[in-house]
Amino acid sequence: MSVAELQKKVKELEEELRRVKHGGAAPREKITQMSGEVVDTNPYSRLMALKRMGIVSDYEKIRTHTVAVVGVGGVGSVTAEMLTRCGIGKLLLFDYDKVELANMNRLFFQPHQAGLSKVEAAAATLESINPDVTFETHNYNITTVDNFDHFMSRIQNGSLTGGSVDLVLSCVDNFEARMAVNRACNELSQAWFESGVSENAVSGHIQFLIPGETACFDCAPPLIVASQIDERTLKREGVCAASLPTTMGIVAGMLVQNVLKFLLNFGTVSYYLGYNALSDFFPTMIVRPNPQCEDSWCKKRQAEYQAKLAAQPPKEKEVIVEEEEVVHEENDWGISLVDEDEPAPPPGTISVVSGLAEGITVAYDRPAPTANTGAEEVGADDATSLDDLMAQMKAL
Amino acid sequence: MSVAELQKKVKELEEELRRVKHGGAAPREKITQMSGEVVDTNPYSRLMALKRMGIVSDYEKIRTHTVAVVGVGGVGSVTAEMLTRCGIGKLLLFDYDKVELANMNRLFFQPHQAGLSKVEAAAATLESINPDVTFETHNYNITTVDNFDHFMSRIQNGSLTGGSVDLVLSCVDNFEARMAVNRACNELSQAWFESGVSENAVSGHIQFLIPGETACFDCAPPLIVASQIDERTLKREGVCAASLPTTMGIVAGMLVQNVLKFLLNFGTVSYYLGYNALSDFFPTMIVRPNPQCEDSWCKKRQAEYQAKLAAQPPKEKEVIVEEEEVVHEENDWGISLVDEDEPAPPPGTISVVSGLAEGITVAYDRPAPTANTGAEEVGADDATSLDDLMAQMKAL
């Protein structure tokens, strides 16, 4: 080959390498409109089939949604990949870590990415997987004062249309970052999901937090499954937490499945879903807000939610307001029972399962704000499952 | 640059491109011995931490194990990736499909792999993720006569030491392939896991099959969660089944988590674990073998298992043999109740949860081999959960 030809070849190879490694250019063309056409070349055919199967009425709507993922580690990276492959409109990624070989026991990152920033490496891979998704990355720690303000502004203005994101997903591994997400979401009245895995890698959970309607992260001690771990010490100096791709993949799957149910209005969104890997146990529950919560924005959102309920027609108001009042007197942690006569929620709404379900425990004890009650005062299982079990017992 | 320098550059770029795209060379060095050292460069530190956390006594043992994955699609590819990242000794991959853009709504494969054989593309990616794992790929359909014989021989002789594999994982999407895996495993007395997701993408399951001890795939109609789908028509001509990366990721996670529990002897292995995405419901159960099973090898394995039980000390024999006898008279599908007095299994053994659990249904009806019973005659929930629920009801 001539020098010119060799130079051209070098340029082509460098371009291809850049594309394959960093996704700078798209390995597939962008697709203007989602189609349900059943051909091998259509990356959306199996998703659009959800309409034909009667599961989702308007799958294309997913392209209008924006989701922020805070923490792009074992859970967050898989969460972002699932949403990308589902064709979400826009993803905002926040993390300040670098990819290390020590992360290779979880899905997503590959050894050749070691040393790169997690958000940049993730965005490059995700863009090559689905160039139809818009990515915005922030390589910083959201808990510092300046970054926190910027984080808030992106949650408020980061959507495809310049408005609020649809959901914030917390996939972080420490208490401070969760509290920062909680603070931001309370102030912005932003619905969000919390997720976590235990230090021993064999349990995890997701939790849906709607300011004013459900407990915020500051209302009650964090609820964990099966093992007594202080969330504040999850990243202790010198301690290497165990992790498994299975547990993190399952938690990411539970998280994104509930995000899809919420955004696309199908099935029942779980308020809290736990996972105990040792026994394949998946408890569900709801946690009501704590009227003595130390977060003033949480209390403001609670007042707004109560006012909203009070403004509703009497039929709906009656049951829920009464229930809330009982809760406030009984339980400082806001963990409550739901009226057994409350009808089952229709598809697309949120399930009401209450009490500290079997197998769930609080991450640590905290002094109760008043003397008369404590974290021990928790309810038992919900009415629905009791009815089911009565039926099962009769069948025996 | 001179021609020689340019030629050298082209060669280097081609090599790097090959490595990045197809994993022909390892992006990280092989590691001779697993270490628990807590450094960023150790890909096994978070797995070896399972020992320090008291979950697994001998994590390194995973390197001695061989697992066969049949079907490298939405569930199988993620299954293979999880096992690879966990540092499994050897993986055998069987599939005859090519990667298509229509697969991009599931995890693992990327658009630049479209057109490649699934097993080859998977092995290349997996080898670049973890070069310590040995991969053996077979790009064929296991249901043809010649391929079936070869498949059998690899199950029998494919381990790292030339013996039987430790487990076969069925991650296929059709009835015929499941029946082929079932036939091979019955004949070879090979323990295996079956997995499946529904055509509407919102339910799935895994099942652990031990020839002679639990129902084989031919003993009873396949058990599925929540939706009435004929497994034989899962790949109907012209029908495009829906799929989601969430459901498939969760099913793969449930599968590999139970594989790890079985191989590394921790927690309780589930015989059957279902998943209903719409309600976040995860039923468990066990299915006993059908003494009238049409697979003669299954009946032979059942006789062997009964003989093994009979040879055990009276204490153990008593409960289980009696239970099996009752089952045989009651239920042609082999779906059985377990003695309520049976003690809970110790960690590392298999859970005994029985009956057709709530939310589980058979995939289709089949004429019963005798006139007196049918698929409807199934038990209710097990004693353990009943006790738990009685306690919960009292607490209310």
XYZ file of C-alpha atoms in Angstrom, chain A residues 1-3 6-7 9-10 13-14 16-17 19-21 27-28 38-43 45-47 49-50 52-53 55 59 78 81-82 85-86 100-112 125 128-130 199-202 238-247 249-250 252-254 256-258 260-261 266-270 273 275 277-280 282 284 337 340 358 380-381 386 388-390 392-393 395-396, chain B residues 1-3 6-7 9-10 13-14 16-17 19-21 27-28 38-43 45-47 49-50 52-53 55 59 78 81-82 85-86 100-112 125 128-130 199-202 238-247 249-250 252-254 256-258 260-261 266-270 273 275 277-280 282 284 337 340 358 380-381 386 388-390 392-393 395-396:
206
model
C 0.000 0.000 0.000
C 1.094 3.579 -0.632
C 1.683 6.020 2.218
C -1.848 3.469 4.707
C -2.709 6.832 6.220
C -6.366 2.902 6.589
C -4.978 4.172 9.919
C -9.187 1.948 11.932
C -8.859 4.706 14.517
C -13.778 2.301 14.036
C -11.871 1.717 17.269
C -16.689 3.963 17.727
C -16.514 0.443 19.172
C -14.749 1.474 22.395
C -23.253 1.441 15.456
C -26.847 1.691 14.304
C -41.686 -7.772 13.175
C -38.326 -7.796 11.399
C -34.886 -8.800 12.710
C -33.572 -5.278 12.206
C -36.155 -3.551 14.430
C -34.770 -3.060 17.981
C -40.358 -4.958 17.870
C -40.342 -6.942 21.143
C -41.204 -3.856 23.194
C -45.384 -6.202 21.153
C -46.374 -5.266 24.734
C -50.417 -6.267 21.071
C -50.218 -8.441 24.210
C -49.907 -5.060 28.694
C -45.431 2.100 24.631
C -27.660 -2.063 34.997
C -28.746 -0.138 30.590
C -32.261 -1.546 31.039
C -32.632 -0.761 25.903
C -36.298 0.025 26.647
C -11.932 -0.391 38.578
C -11.191 -4.083 38.010
C -12.685 -4.577 41.500
C -16.090 -3.731 39.885
C -15.891 -6.637 37.417
C -17.925 -8.969 39.652
C -20.999 -6.903 38.730
C -22.663 -6.610 35.322
C -22.073 -3.835 32.756
C -18.521 -2.435 32.965
C -15.701 -4.282 31.194
C -11.988 -4.517 32.040
C -10.932 -2.288 29.107
C -21.528 2.079 26.013
C -23.658 2.587 21.208
C -26.437 0.277 22.444
C -29.216 2.772 21.725
C -22.985 -5.437 52.726
C -23.154 -9.244 52.716
C -24.578 -9.210 49.150
C -27.526 -11.487 49.892
C -10.955 -0.533 55.210
C -14.089 -2.648 54.938
C -14.685 -4.381 51.623
C -18.394 -5.074 51.228
C -19.288 -8.248 49.370
C -21.319 -7.996 46.170
C -22.839 -10.332 43.610
C -23.978 -9.683 40.020
C -27.117 -11.734 40.773
C -28.372 -9.657 43.716
C -29.079 -7.489 38.724
C -32.278 -8.545 40.499
C -31.924 -3.274 39.207
C -34.591 -5.411 37.498
C -37.107 -4.850 40.313
C -36.687 -0.639 36.429
C -39.744 -2.908 36.243
C -41.486 -0.623 38.749
C -41.796 1.070 33.696
C -45.066 0.293 35.499
C -49.539 -0.854 33.843
C -49.606 -3.337 36.732
C -49.177 -2.225 40.347
C -46.201 -0.172 41.480
C -44.682 -1.495 44.733
C -40.093 -4.535 47.604
C -35.315 -9.467 48.384
C -31.471 -14.237 48.381
C -30.916 -16.989 50.955
C -34.600 -17.959 51.054
C -35.961 -16.341 47.833
C -39.672 -10.901 48.488
C -43.696 -5.823 50.141
C -51.667 -0.101 58.772
C -58.769 -3.279 55.556
C -41.937 -10.164 57.745
C -48.547 -6.805 60.566
C -49.410 -7.897 57.062
C -54.584 -12.267 54.779
C -55.655 -14.916 50.239
C -54.122 -16.967 52.986
C -57.450 -17.631 54.652
C -55.522 -21.108 51.040
C -56.012 -22.456 54.538
C -58.412 -25.189 50.655
C -56.115 -27.424 52.724
C 5.550 8.403 9.354
C 7.445 5.977 7.141
C 5.720 3.107 5.366
C 2.469 3.103 9.174
C 2.312 -0.636 8.580
C 0.492 1.225 13.280
C -2.124 -0.506 11.086
C -4.806 -0.894 15.478
C -6.162 -4.054 13.850
C -6.610 -3.670 19.327
C -9.811 -3.573 17.327
C -9.373 -7.464 20.974
C -12.001 -4.857 21.824
C -14.607 -6.244 19.417
C -7.875 -7.109 28.276
C -6.645 -8.275 31.665
C -8.880 -5.371 48.986
C -7.303 -3.464 46.098
C -8.946 -1.755 43.110
C -7.169 -4.101 40.696
C -8.556 -7.336 42.190
C -11.677 -8.496 40.282
C -12.202 -8.950 46.141
C -15.982 -8.406 46.420
C -16.694 -12.093 45.864
C -15.599 -10.942 50.822
C -18.544 -13.387 50.953
C -15.456 -12.759 55.524
C -19.183 -11.947 55.710
C -22.062 -16.307 53.666
C -15.682 -19.311 47.484
C -27.166 -12.716 31.172
C -22.341 -13.214 32.063
C -23.223 -13.488 35.768
C -18.169 -12.473 36.486
C -18.496 -14.790 39.502
C -30.136 -9.505 15.561
C -31.015 -5.871 16.242
C -34.402 -7.235 17.377
C -32.528 -8.673 20.428
C -31.345 -5.240 21.592
C -34.253 -4.804 24.015
C -32.560 -7.395 26.258
C -29.269 -7.066 28.129
C -25.857 -8.309 26.912
C -25.587 -8.241 23.102
C -24.696 -4.980 21.367
C -25.630 -3.662 17.919
C -22.094 -4.135 16.510
C -17.385 -10.761 25.163
C -12.711 -10.279 27.577
C -14.680 -9.794 30.816
C -13.019 -12.726 32.586
C -44.935 -14.405 25.798
C -46.366 -11.196 27.308
C -43.020 -10.480 29.053
C -44.518 -9.904 32.506
C -45.604 -14.918 12.622
C -46.093 -14.200 16.296
C -43.688 -11.758 17.867
C -43.498 -12.427 21.600
C -42.948 -9.392 23.795
C -39.856 -9.237 25.989
C -38.335 -6.898 28.556
C -34.749 -6.593 29.826
C -36.169 -6.300 33.369
C -38.097 -9.589 33.421
C -32.641 -9.938 33.940
C -34.633 -10.873 37.051
C -31.460 -14.787 35.022
C -30.625 -13.361 38.464
C -32.975 -15.794 40.239
C -27.806 -17.852 38.840
C -28.426 -17.004 42.501
C -29.857 -20.497 42.988
C -24.517 -20.276 43.320
C -26.432 -21.478 46.400
C -25.269 -21.600 51.162
C -28.863 -20.528 51.742
C -31.795 -22.593 50.502
C -32.130 -23.625 46.863
C -35.657 -23.087 45.509
C -39.543 -19.782 41.966
C -42.207 -14.043 39.192
C -44.080 -8.513 37.328
C -47.510 -6.867 37.475
C -47.898 -7.465 41.224
C -44.282 -8.211 42.306
C -42.778 -14.490 43.730
C -42.311 -20.940 45.446
C -48.035 -31.872 49.694
C -46.250 -30.805 57.812
C -51.026 -19.250 44.388
C -52.284 -25.656 48.814
C -49.477 -23.866 50.566
C -49.101 -21.346 57.205
C -45.941 -17.883 59.828
C -49.239 -16.535 58.678
C -51.123 -17.816 61.695
C -49.075 -12.819 61.699
C -52.834 -13.056 62.026
C -50.362 -10.268 65.820
C -53.068 -8.225 64.101
